[in-house]
């Protein structure tokens, strides 16, 4: 149980004793930390429901709580708010209990689930660009948060590997190298293992093909034709397609790795393709498919809707398979291969309607309960002009260029601050990359996920304020404080004792981790953990400025402070890990 859960239960008991709903006992952090540590506002609503005087009721609750030595102060504010402050001994005891293990007060979900997490969503033959950043960063962090809380998570990259772009690539390559064996329909031997293209070829062929198809109908028809043949399983095209996927995947995987993003599954839209016919037949037998101007659709609107939800299109009038059909069949594939309790899609907010339609269709078809399908949307990263971020030339910035850019900027910042000096080149570069990527990731994660934010590298990269570099630096500093204290003979961490206000404040923050994690998990909001990490770094800073550690004369106080510092370092490290941020050992 987290500290707020425990206190809520304790105060809830008192409401229950007074024959009132225990829900009124809900305790939260105090709005005015200068007056108290916690507060409970339930007496007002409880009094109203029971037709009692709120102050009198609050007074009665307070009196019972005051008899408990765990509370230093229980008082009424305003019309009936209950302010609560814990006794220092109780605070120390609670902290002692959470710092013993390696969860450091990290909450565990009472209802663990198997979650299939769909994030990343890159497309074959298209380079990763900044548009892919948020899903990767948020998805990776959610994966770690879920796992730490006790859920079983399978992360799937869900490659875009099966549509028209594949046919466009095939026809474009045929123009350049028509004598390749893949194009010979009569060929019956084994196709070469060696790919006929490199990544740079794909990155050239694809935009070339897509431009040609836009400009020329005949070319577009040719590409559609090739796509259809591929999807029907023409062996040469399948072999070629496999090369495209493998070449792309290798590059994409490397870039994700540099971002610290790791997938368990590398499945794609193509994995769902073989299930589409079967699924469509099932939907038809259930009477769910309708004809709409030659296209096949499922009606998903319902009476209670407060906005118009158009039907989900499954097949276009030319028979082409839609994104919707692919996503529905992917659910079927996931049920069969992973059988998850829940499927969560971390995808741009602009796809919200698509997911609403798909989820409803899945529910109607009995494929998967609609309330166990979740779209976790996010806003866009904009440039300073408020529009989706572009390069100075107006193009899309590649992820690779972005990583190089932040690494370079971090290198300059480190030098300005006199950090990471005197190490060998490899280490300096590694530190710069970690600081740069941390700046980017933390800026992205600390922003509430559904809002847009502005890409401002100078702000992200600052060593002061709520930034990735500040937190990495804080972690390194806690470590060095501990190492120096140890070297100076401060002795081992010992039992926690609260003797100074800075210790009390730090202890309270450390104890708040469980609630931050619980909320971040339940609301799928990693920024709540970012907020907590920042509070922790600040509280540690004040503690370190206000309290002696190594040169504290009282041995018990010294041991307690070593424990506080050690717990701060470990909790900060744990949170960075949950955010998916890699930290350098030194700076
Ligand atoms: N590849 C898609 C795109 O580029 C994103 C896929 C998201 N996942 C999903 N199951 N639809 O927009």
Coordinates of C-alpha atoms and ligand atoms in Angstrom, one line a residue:
X1 CA 0.0 0.0 0.0
X2 CA 1.1 3.5 -0.7
X3 CA 1.3 6.1 2.0
X4 CA -1.9 7.8 0.8
X5 CA -3.7 4.5 0.5
X6 CA -2.7 3.6 4.1
X7 CA -3.7 7.0 5.5
X8 CA -6.9 6.9 3.6
X9 CA -7.7 3.5 5.1
X10 CA -6.8 4.7 8.6
X11 CA -9.0 7.8 8.3
X12 CA -11.7 5.8 6.5
X13 CA -11.9 3.5 9.5
X14 CA -12.8 6.4 11.6
X15 CA -15.5 7.5 9.3
X16 CA -16.8 3.9 9.3
X17 CA -16.8 3.8 13.1
X18 CA -19.1 6.9 12.9
X19 CA -21.3 4.9 10.6
X20 CA -20.4 7.0 7.5
X21 CA -19.0 5.8 4.2
X22 CA -15.3 5.0 4.5
X23 CA -14.8 6.6 1.1
X24 CA -15.0 10.0 2.9
X25 CA -11.7 9.2 4.5
X26 CA -9.7 9.7 1.4
X27 CA -6.4 11.5 2.2
X28 CA -4.3 13.5 -0.3
X29 CA -1.2 15.5 0.0
X30 CA -1.8 18.9 1.6
X31 CA -2.5 21.8 -0.7
X32 CA -0.7 24.0 1.8
X33 CA 2.5 22.1 2.8
X34 CA 3.4 25.0 5.1
X35 CA 0.4 24.0 7.3
X36 CA 0.3 20.3 7.1
X37 CA 1.6 17.2 5.3
X38 CA -1.8 15.7 4.3
X39 CA -5.4 16.6 4.2
X40 CA -8.8 14.9 4.1
X41 CA -11.8 16.9 2.8
X42 CA -14.4 14.2 3.2
X43 CA -16.0 15.5 6.4
X44 CA -17.8 18.2 4.4
X45 CA -19.5 15.8 2.0
X46 CA -20.1 13.3 4.7
X47 CA -21.8 15.9 7.0
X48 CA -24.0 17.0 4.1
X49 CA -25.1 13.5 3.3
X50 CA -25.8 12.7 7.0
X51 CA -27.3 16.1 7.7
X52 CA -24.7 16.9 10.4
X53 CA -22.7 20.0 11.2
X54 CA -19.4 19.7 9.2
X55 CA -17.1 21.2 11.8
X56 CA -18.6 19.1 14.5
X57 CA -18.2 16.0 12.5
X58 CA -14.6 16.9 11.5
X59 CA -13.9 17.6 15.2
X60 CA -15.2 14.1 16.1
X61 CA -13.0 12.5 13.5
X62 CA -10.0 14.6 14.6
X63 CA -10.4 13.6 18.2
X64 CA -10.2 9.9 17.4
X65 CA -7.2 10.4 15.2
X66 CA -5.4 12.5 17.8
X67 CA -5.3 9.5 20.1
X68 CA -3.0 7.7 17.6
X69 CA 0.6 8.4 18.3
X70 CA 1.4 8.2 14.6
X71 CA 0.0 11.7 14.1
X72 CA 1.9 14.7 15.4
X73 CA -0.9 17.1 14.6
X74 CA -4.5 16.7 13.5
X75 CA -6.5 19.9 13.1
X76 CA -9.5 21.5 11.3
X77 CA -9.1 24.2 8.8
X78 CA -11.9 26.3 7.3
X79 CA -15.4 24.8 7.2
X80 CA -14.2 21.2 8.0
X81 CA -11.0 20.2 6.2
X82 CA -8.9 17.9 8.3
X83 CA -5.2 18.7 8.2
X84 CA -2.8 15.9 9.2
X85 CA 0.9 15.8 10.0
X86 CA 2.7 12.6 10.9
X87 CA 5.0 12.2 13.9
X88 CA 8.7 12.2 12.9
X89 CA 9.0 8.7 14.4
X90 CA 6.2 7.4 12.2
X91 CA 7.7 9.0 9.2
X92 CA 11.1 7.5 9.9
X93 CA 9.5 4.1 10.5
X94 CA 7.7 4.2 7.2
X95 CA 10.7 5.3 5.3
X96 CA 12.8 2.5 7.0
X97 CA 10.3 0.0 5.7
X98 CA 10.4 1.1 2.1
X99 CA 14.2 1.6 1.7
X100 CA 15.0 -1.9 2.8
X101 CA 14.0 -3.6 -0.4
X102 CA 14.8 -2.7 -4.0
X103 CA 11.3 -1.5 -4.8
X104 CA 11.9 1.7 -2.7
X105 CA 8.2 2.0 -2.0
X106 CA 7.2 1.3 -5.6
X107 CA 3.6 0.3 -5.7
X108 CA 2.4 -3.0 -7.1
X109 CA -0.8 -3.4 -9.0
X110 CA -3.5 -5.5 -7.2
X111 CA -4.8 -6.7 -10.5
X112 CA -1.8 -7.6 -12.7
X113 CA -2.7 -8.0 -16.4
X114 CA -1.1 -9.3 -19.5
X115 CA -0.8 -6.3 -21.7
X116 CA 0.0 -6.3 -25.4
X117 CA 1.6 -2.9 -26.0
X118 CA 1.5 -1.6 -29.6
X119 CA 4.0 1.2 -30.0
X120 CA 6.6 2.4 -32.5
X121 CA 4.6 1.7 -35.7
X122 CA 7.4 2.5 -38.2
X123 CA 7.0 1.8 -41.9
X124 CA 9.3 -0.3 -44.1
X125 CA 11.5 1.6 -46.4
X126 CA 10.7 5.0 -44.8
X127 CA 13.3 6.3 -42.4
X128 CA 12.4 7.0 -38.8
X129 CA 11.7 10.6 -38.3
X130 CA 10.7 12.9 -35.4
X131 CA 7.0 11.8 -35.9
X132 CA 8.1 8.4 -34.5
X133 CA 9.7 9.9 -31.4
X134 CA 6.7 10.2 -29.1
X135 CA 5.3 6.8 -29.5
X136 CA 8.7 5.2 -28.9
X137 CA 9.5 7.3 -25.9
X138 CA 6.1 7.1 -24.2
X139 CA 5.6 3.5 -25.1
X140 CA 8.9 2.4 -23.7
X141 CA 8.3 4.2 -20.5
X142 CA 4.8 2.8 -20.1
X143 CA 6.2 -0.7 -20.8
X144 CA 8.7 -0.3 -17.9
X145 CA 6.1 1.2 -15.6
X146 CA 3.6 -1.6 -16.2
X147 CA 6.3 -4.3 -15.8
X148 CA 7.6 -2.8 -12.5
X149 CA 4.1 -2.6 -11.2
X150 CA 3.6 -6.3 -11.8
X151 CA 1.9 -6.5 -15.2
X152 CA 3.2 -8.8 -17.9
X153 CA 3.9 -6.7 -21.0
X154 CA 4.7 -7.8 -24.6
X155 CA 5.8 -4.8 -26.6
X156 CA 5.2 -5.0 -30.3
X157 CA 6.6 -2.6 -32.9
X158 CA 3.8 -3.3 -35.4
X159 CA 5.7 -2.6 -38.6
X160 CA 3.8 -1.0 -41.5
X161 CA 5.0 -3.6 -43.9
X162 CA 2.2 -4.7 -46.1
X163 CA 0.3 -2.0 -48.1
X164 CA 0.7 -0.1 -51.4
X165 CA 4.2 1.2 -50.6
X166 CA 5.5 -2.4 -51.0
X167 CA 4.0 -2.6 -54.5
X168 CA 5.5 0.8 -55.3
X169 CA 8.9 -0.4 -54.2
X170 CA 8.6 -3.5 -56.3
X171 CA 7.7 -1.7 -59.5
X172 CA 10.3 1.0 -59.0
X173 CA 13.0 -1.6 -58.5
X174 CA 11.8 -3.4 -61.6
X175 CA 12.4 -0.3 -63.6
X176 CA 15.9 -0.1 -62.4
X177 CA 16.9 -3.8 -62.4
X178 CA 14.2 -5.6 -64.4
X179 CA 16.5 -8.6 -65.0
X180 CA 16.6 -9.6 -61.3
X181 CA 15.4 -13.1 -60.8
X182 CA 12.5 -11.9 -58.5
X183 CA 10.7 -10.5 -61.5
X184 CA 10.9 -13.7 -63.6
X185 CA 7.5 -15.3 -63.0
X186 CA 8.7 -18.6 -64.5
X187 CA 11.6 -18.9 -62.0
X188 CA 11.4 -21.9 -59.8
X189 CA 14.8 -22.1 -58.0
X190 CA 15.8 -20.7 -54.6
X191 CA 16.0 -16.9 -54.4
X192 CA 19.3 -15.4 -53.2
X193 CA 19.9 -14.9 -49.5
X194 CA 21.7 -11.7 -50.2
X195 CA 19.4 -8.7 -50.5
X196 CA 19.4 -6.9 -53.9
X197 CA 19.1 -3.5 -52.2
X198 CA 20.7 -1.6 -49.4
X199 CA 19.0 0.7 -47.0
X200 CA 20.1 3.7 -49.1
X201 CA 18.4 2.1 -52.1
X202 CA 15.1 1.8 -50.3
X203 CA 15.3 5.3 -49.1
X204 CA 15.8 6.5 -52.6
X205 CA 13.4 4.1 -54.3
X206 CA 10.4 4.8 -52.1
X207 CA 10.1 8.6 -52.5
X208 CA 10.9 8.2 -56.2
X209 CA 8.1 5.6 -56.6
X210 CA 5.6 7.5 -54.6
X211 CA 6.2 10.7 -56.5
X212 CA 5.9 8.8 -59.8
X213 CA 2.6 7.2 -58.8
X214 CA 1.2 10.5 -57.9
X215 CA 2.1 12.0 -61.2
X216 CA 1.2 9.1 -63.4
X217 CA -1.9 7.0 -63.3
X218 CA -0.3 4.1 -65.3
X219 CA 2.5 3.9 -62.7
X220 CA 0.0 3.9 -59.9
X221 CA -2.0 1.1 -61.5
X222 CA 1.2 -0.9 -62.0
X223 CA 2.0 -0.5 -58.3
X224 CA -1.5 -1.5 -57.2
X225 CA -1.2 -4.5 -59.5
X226 CA 2.1 -5.5 -57.9
X227 CA 0.7 -5.0 -54.4
X228 CA -2.2 -7.3 -55.3
X229 CA 0.2 -10.0 -56.6
X230 CA 2.4 -9.7 -53.6
X231 CA -0.6 -10.1 -51.3
X232 CA -1.8 -13.1 -53.3
X233 CA 1.6 -14.6 -52.6
X234 CA 3.6 -14.4 -55.9
X235 CA 6.9 -16.1 -54.8
X236 CA 9.3 -13.7 -56.4
X237 CA 7.6 -10.7 -54.8
X238 CA 7.3 -12.3 -51.4
X239 CA 11.1 -13.1 -51.5
X240 CA 11.8 -9.5 -52.5
X241 CA 9.5 -8.1 -49.9
X242 CA 11.2 -10.2 -47.2
X243 CA 14.5 -8.5 -48.2
X244 CA 12.9 -5.1 -48.0
X245 CA 11.6 -5.8 -44.5
X246 CA 14.9 -7.3 -43.3
X247 CA 17.0 -4.4 -44.6
X248 CA 14.7 -1.8 -43.1
X249 CA 14.3 -3.6 -39.8
X250 CA 18.0 -3.8 -39.3
X251 CA 18.3 0.0 -39.6
X252 CA 15.2 0.8 -37.6
X253 CA 16.2 -1.5 -34.8
X254 CA 19.6 0.2 -34.5
X255 CA 18.0 3.6 -34.2
X256 CA 15.5 2.5 -31.6
X257 CA 18.4 1.0 -29.7
X258 CA 20.2 4.3 -29.6
X259 CA 17.1 5.7 -28.1
X260 CA 17.0 2.9 -25.5
X261 CA 13.8 1.5 -27.0
X262 CA 13.5 -2.3 -27.2
X263 CA 10.7 -4.4 -28.6
X264 CA 9.8 -7.9 -27.7
X265 CA 8.0 -8.6 -31.0
X266 CA 8.8 -7.4 -34.5
X267 CA 5.5 -8.3 -36.0
X268 CA 3.8 -6.2 -38.6
X269 CA 0.7 -5.7 -40.6
X270 CA 1.6 -8.6 -42.9
X271 CA 1.2 -11.0 -40.0
X272 CA -2.5 -10.1 -39.9
X273 CA -3.0 -10.5 -43.7
X274 CA -3.6 -14.2 -43.7
X275 CA -6.4 -13.8 -41.2
X276 CA -8.3 -11.2 -43.0
X277 CA -10.5 -13.4 -45.2
X278 CA -11.4 -15.7 -42.3
X279 CA -12.3 -12.7 -40.2
X280 CA -14.4 -11.1 -42.9
X281 CA -16.3 -14.3 -43.4
X282 CA -17.0 -14.4 -39.7
X283 CA -18.1 -10.8 -39.6
X284 CA -20.4 -11.5 -42.6
X285 CA -21.9 -14.5 -41.0
X286 CA -22.7 -12.4 -38.0
X287 CA -24.5 -9.9 -40.3
X288 CA -22.1 -7.1 -39.4
X289 CA -20.8 -6.3 -42.9
X290 CA -22.7 -3.8 -45.1
X291 CA -22.2 -2.6 -48.6
X292 CA -21.6 1.1 -49.0
X293 CA -21.1 2.3 -52.6
X294 CA -19.3 -0.9 -53.4
X295 CA -17.1 -0.7 -50.2
X296 CA -17.6 -3.1 -47.3
X297 CA -18.2 -1.4 -44.0
X298 CA -19.2 -2.1 -40.4
X299 CA -21.6 0.3 -38.7
X300 CA -20.2 1.2 -35.3
X301 CA -22.3 4.2 -34.3
X302 CA -24.6 3.7 -31.3
X303 CA -27.5 5.6 -29.9
X304 CA -25.7 7.2 -27.0
X305 CA -23.0 8.8 -29.1
X306 CA -22.5 12.5 -28.6
X307 CA -20.5 12.8 -31.8
X308 CA -20.9 11.1 -35.2
X309 CA -18.9 7.9 -35.5
X310 CA -18.8 6.9 -39.2
X311 CA -18.7 3.2 -40.2
X312 CA -15.4 1.4 -40.2
X313 CA -14.4 0.6 -43.8
X314 CA -12.9 -2.9 -44.2
X315 CA -12.6 -3.2 -48.0
X316 CA -12.5 -0.4 -50.5
X317 CA -14.7 -0.6 -53.6
X318 CA -11.7 -2.0 -55.6
X319 CA -11.3 -4.8 -53.0
X320 CA -8.3 -3.2 -51.4
X321 CA -7.7 -4.0 -47.7
X322 CA -7.9 -1.0 -45.3
X323 CA -6.0 0.0 -42.3
X324 CA -9.1 -0.8 -40.3
X325 CA -9.3 -4.4 -41.6
X326 CA -5.6 -4.8 -40.8
X327 CA -6.0 -3.6 -37.3
X328 CA -9.0 -5.8 -36.7
X329 CA -7.2 -8.9 -38.0
X330 CA -4.2 -8.0 -35.9
X331 CA -6.4 -8.2 -32.8
X332 CA -7.4 -11.7 -33.9
X333 CA -3.7 -12.6 -34.4
X334 CA -2.8 -11.2 -31.0
X335 CA -5.6 -13.2 -29.3
X336 CA -4.4 -16.4 -30.9
X337 CA -0.7 -15.9 -30.3
X338 CA -0.5 -13.9 -27.1
X339 CA -3.9 -14.0 -25.6
X340 CA -3.6 -10.7 -23.7
X341 CA -6.0 -9.3 -21.1
X342 CA -5.7 -5.9 -22.7
X343 CA -4.3 -4.3 -25.8
X344 CA -2.9 -0.7 -25.5
X345 CA -2.0 1.4 -28.6
X346 CA 0.4 4.2 -28.1
X347 CA -0.3 6.2 -31.2
X348 CA -0.7 9.9 -32.2
X349 CA -4.0 11.5 -30.9
X350 CA -4.9 12.2 -34.5
X351 CA -5.7 8.5 -35.0
X352 CA -8.3 8.6 -32.2
X353 CA -11.3 8.1 -34.4
X354 CA -9.7 5.2 -36.2
X355 CA -9.2 3.4 -32.9
X356 CA -12.6 4.3 -31.6
X357 CA -14.0 2.6 -34.8
X358 CA -11.7 -0.4 -34.6
X359 CA -12.5 -1.0 -30.9
X360 CA -16.2 -0.8 -31.4
X361 CA -16.0 -3.2 -34.4
X362 CA -13.9 -5.6 -32.3
X363 CA -16.5 -5.5 -29.6
X364 CA -19.4 -6.0 -31.9
X365 CA -17.6 -8.9 -33.6
X366 CA -16.8 -10.6 -30.3
X367 CA -13.1 -10.4 -31.1
X368 CA -12.1 -8.5 -28.0
X369 CA -14.0 -6.6 -25.3
X370 CA -14.0 -2.9 -26.4
X371 CA -13.3 -1.7 -22.9
X372 CA -10.0 -3.7 -22.8
X373 CA -8.7 -2.0 -25.9
X374 CA -7.1 1.3 -25.1
X375 CA -5.8 4.1 -27.3
X376 CA -3.2 6.1 -25.5
X377 CA -2.9 9.2 -27.6
X378 CA -0.4 12.0 -27.5
X379 CA 0.0 15.5 -28.9
X380 CA 2.5 16.6 -31.4
X381 CA 6.0 18.0 -31.0
X382 CA 5.9 21.4 -32.7
X383 CA 8.5 23.9 -33.9
X384 CA 8.6 27.4 -32.4
X385 CA 6.1 28.4 -35.1
X386 CA 3.5 26.1 -33.3
X387 CA 3.3 23.8 -36.3
X388 CA 4.6 20.2 -36.4
X389 CA 8.4 20.3 -36.1
X390 CA 10.3 20.6 -39.4
X391 CA 13.9 21.1 -40.4
X392 CA 15.1 24.5 -41.3
X393 CA 14.6 23.6 -45.0
X394 CA 11.0 22.6 -44.2
X395 CA 11.6 18.8 -44.4
X396 CA 11.0 16.1 -41.9
X397 CA 13.9 15.6 -39.5
X398 CA 15.2 12.1 -39.4
X399 CA 15.5 10.5 -36.0
X400 CA 19.2 9.7 -36.8
X401 CA 19.8 13.5 -37.4
X402 CA 17.9 14.3 -34.3
X403 CA 20.0 12.0 -32.1
X404 CA 23.2 13.5 -33.7
X405 CA 21.9 17.0 -33.1
X406 CA 21.2 16.4 -29.4
X407 CA 24.4 14.6 -28.9
X408 CA 26.4 17.5 -30.4
X409 CA 24.5 20.0 -28.3
X410 CA 25.0 18.0 -25.1
X411 CA 28.7 17.9 -25.8
X412 CA 28.8 21.7 -26.0
X413 CA 26.7 22.1 -22.9
X414 CA 28.9 19.7 -20.9
X415 CA 32.0 21.6 -21.9
X416 CA 30.4 25.0 -21.0
X417 CA 29.7 23.5 -17.5
X418 CA 33.1 22.0 -17.1
X419 CA 31.6 18.5 -17.0
X420 CA 32.8 15.2 -18.6
X421 CA 36.3 16.6 -18.8
X422 CA 39.5 14.5 -18.7
X423 CA 37.9 11.3 -19.8
X424 CA 38.8 9.4 -22.9
X425 CA 37.0 10.2 -26.1
X426 CA 34.8 7.2 -26.1
X427 CA 33.5 7.9 -22.7
X428 CA 33.0 11.6 -23.4
X429 CA 31.0 10.7 -26.5
X430 CA 28.9 8.2 -24.6
X431 CA 28.2 10.7 -21.8
X432 CA 27.1 13.3 -24.4
X433 CA 24.8 10.9 -26.2
X434 CA 23.2 9.9 -22.9
X435 CA 22.8 13.5 -21.8
X436 CA 21.4 14.5 -25.2
X437 CA 19.0 11.6 -25.4
X438 CA 17.9 12.2 -21.8
X439 CA 17.2 15.8 -22.6
X440 CA 15.0 14.8 -25.4
X441 CA 13.2 12.0 -23.6
X442 CA 12.6 13.8 -20.4
X443 CA 11.3 16.8 -22.2
X444 CA 8.9 14.6 -24.1
X445 CA 7.8 12.6 -21.0
X446 CA 7.5 15.4 -18.6
X447 CA 5.0 17.1 -20.8
X448 CA 1.5 15.7 -20.1
X449 CA 1.1 13.3 -23.0
X450 CA -2.1 14.6 -24.6
X451 CA -0.8 18.1 -25.0
X452 CA 1.4 19.4 -27.8
X453 CA 4.8 20.9 -26.9
X454 CA 7.4 23.0 -28.5
X455 CA 10.8 21.6 -29.4
X456 CA 13.2 23.9 -27.7
X457 CA 16.6 22.3 -27.4
X458 CA 18.1 25.1 -25.3
X459 CA 15.5 24.6 -22.7
X460 CA 15.6 20.8 -22.8
X461 CA 19.4 20.9 -22.4
X462 CA 19.7 23.2 -19.4
X463 CA 21.4 21.9 -16.3
X464 CA 19.1 23.8 -14.1
X465 CA 15.3 23.3 -13.9
X466 CA 13.1 20.4 -14.7
X467 CA 15.2 18.8 -17.4
X468 CA 16.8 15.4 -18.2
X469 CA 20.4 16.8 -17.8
X470 CA 19.5 18.2 -14.4
X471 CA 18.3 14.8 -13.2
X472 CA 21.3 12.9 -14.6
X473 CA 23.5 15.4 -12.9
X474 CA 21.6 15.0 -9.6
X475 CA 22.0 11.3 -9.7
X476 CA 25.8 11.5 -10.3
X477 CA 26.0 14.0 -7.5
X478 CA 24.2 11.8 -5.0
X479 CA 26.6 9.0 -5.9
X480 CA 29.6 11.2 -5.5
X481 CA 28.3 12.6 -2.1
X482 CA 28.0 9.0 -0.9
X483 CA 31.4 8.0 -2.2
X484 CA 33.1 10.9 -0.6
X485 CA 31.4 10.4 2.7
X486 CA 32.3 6.7 2.6
X487 CA 35.9 7.6 1.8
X488 CA 35.9 10.1 4.7
X489 CA 34.9 7.3 7.1
X490 CA 31.2 8.3 7.5
X491 CA 30.3 4.6 8.0
X492 CA 27.4 2.6 6.6
X493 CA 23.8 3.8 6.3
X494 CA 21.7 3.1 9.4
X495 CA 18.3 3.6 10.9
X496 CA 16.5 6.7 9.7
X497 CA 15.9 9.5 12.3
X498 CA 14.3 12.8 11.5
X499 CA 16.2 15.7 13.2
X500 CA 16.0 18.5 10.7
X501 CA 13.3 20.0 8.5
X502 CA 15.2 19.1 5.3
X503 CA 15.3 15.5 6.4
X504 CA 11.6 15.5 7.0
X505 CA 10.9 17.0 3.6
X506 CA 13.1 14.5 1.8
X507 CA 11.5 11.6 3.7
X508 CA 8.1 12.8 2.7
X509 CA 9.1 13.0 -0.9
X510 CA 10.7 9.6 -0.9
X511 CA 7.5 8.1 0.6
X512 CA 5.5 9.7 -2.2
X513 CA 7.0 7.5 -4.8
X514 CA 4.4 4.8 -4.4
X515 CA 1.6 7.2 -5.1
X516 CA 3.3 8.8 -8.0
X517 CA 3.9 5.3 -9.6
X518 CA 0.3 4.2 -8.9
X519 CA -1.1 7.3 -10.6
X520 CA 1.4 7.1 -13.5
X521 CA 0.4 3.5 -14.0
X522 CA -3.4 3.8 -13.6
X523 CA -3.7 7.0 -15.7
X524 CA -0.9 5.9 -18.2
X525 CA 0.8 9.3 -17.5
X526 CA 4.6 9.0 -17.2
X527 CA 4.8 12.8 -16.6
X528 CA 3.7 12.1 -13.0
X529 CA 6.9 10.2 -12.4
X530 CA 8.9 13.0 -14.0
X531 CA 7.3 15.4 -11.5
X532 CA 8.2 13.1 -8.7
X533 CA 11.8 12.7 -9.9
X534 CA 12.2 16.4 -10.0
X535 CA 10.8 16.9 -6.5
X536 CA 13.1 14.3 -5.3
X537 CA 16.2 15.9 -6.8
X538 CA 15.2 19.2 -5.4
X539 CA 14.6 17.8 -1.9
X540 CA 17.9 16.0 -2.0
X541 CA 19.6 19.3 -3.0
X542 CA 18.1 21.1 0.0
X543 CA 18.9 18.3 2.3
X544 CA 22.5 18.3 1.1
X545 CA 22.8 22.0 1.5
X546 CA 21.3 22.0 4.9
X547 CA 22.6 18.9 6.6
X548 CA 26.1 17.7 7.2
X549 CA 26.8 14.1 6.3
X550 CA 30.4 12.9 6.5
X551 CA 31.3 15.6 9.1
X552 CA 28.3 15.2 11.3
X553 CA 29.6 14.4 14.8
X554 CA 26.6 12.3 16.0
X555 CA 27.1 8.8 14.7
X556 CA 23.4 7.9 14.6
X557 CA 22.4 11.1 12.8
X558 CA 25.3 10.5 10.3
X559 CA 24.1 6.9 9.6
X560 CA 20.6 8.1 9.1
X561 CA 21.8 10.8 6.6
X562 CA 23.8 8.2 4.8
X563 CA 20.6 6.1 4.5
X564 CA 18.6 9.1 3.3
X565 CA 21.2 9.9 0.6
X566 CA 21.5 6.3 -0.4
X567 CA 17.7 5.9 -0.7
X568 CA 17.5 9.2 -2.7
X569 CA 20.1 7.9 -5.2
X570 CA 18.5 4.5 -5.6
X571 CA 15.0 5.9 -6.0
X572 CA 16.2 8.5 -8.6
X573 CA 18.0 5.7 -10.5
X574 CA 15.0 3.5 -10.4
X575 CA 12.7 6.3 -11.8
X576 CA 15.2 7.1 -14.6
X577 CA 15.1 3.5 -15.5
X578 CA 11.2 3.5 -15.5
X579 CA 11.3 6.5 -17.8
X580 CA 13.6 4.6 -20.1
X581 CA 16.4 7.1 -19.6
X582 CA 20.0 5.8 -19.5
X583 CA 22.3 7.5 -17.1
X584 CA 26.0 7.9 -17.3
X585 CA 28.1 6.6 -14.4
X586 CA 29.9 10.0 -14.1
X587 CA 29.8 13.4 -15.7
Ligands
LIG1 N1 2.3 2.5 -39.1 C1 1.2 3.4 -38.6 C2 1.5 4.8 -39.1 O1 2.5 5.1 -39.6 C3 1.1 3.4 -37.1 C4 0.7 2.0 -36.5 C5 0.0 2.2 -35.2 N2 -0.4 0.9 -34.7 C6 -1.6 0.3 -35.1 N3 -1.9 -0.9 -34.6 N4 -2.4 0.9 -35.9 O2 0.6 5.7 -38.9

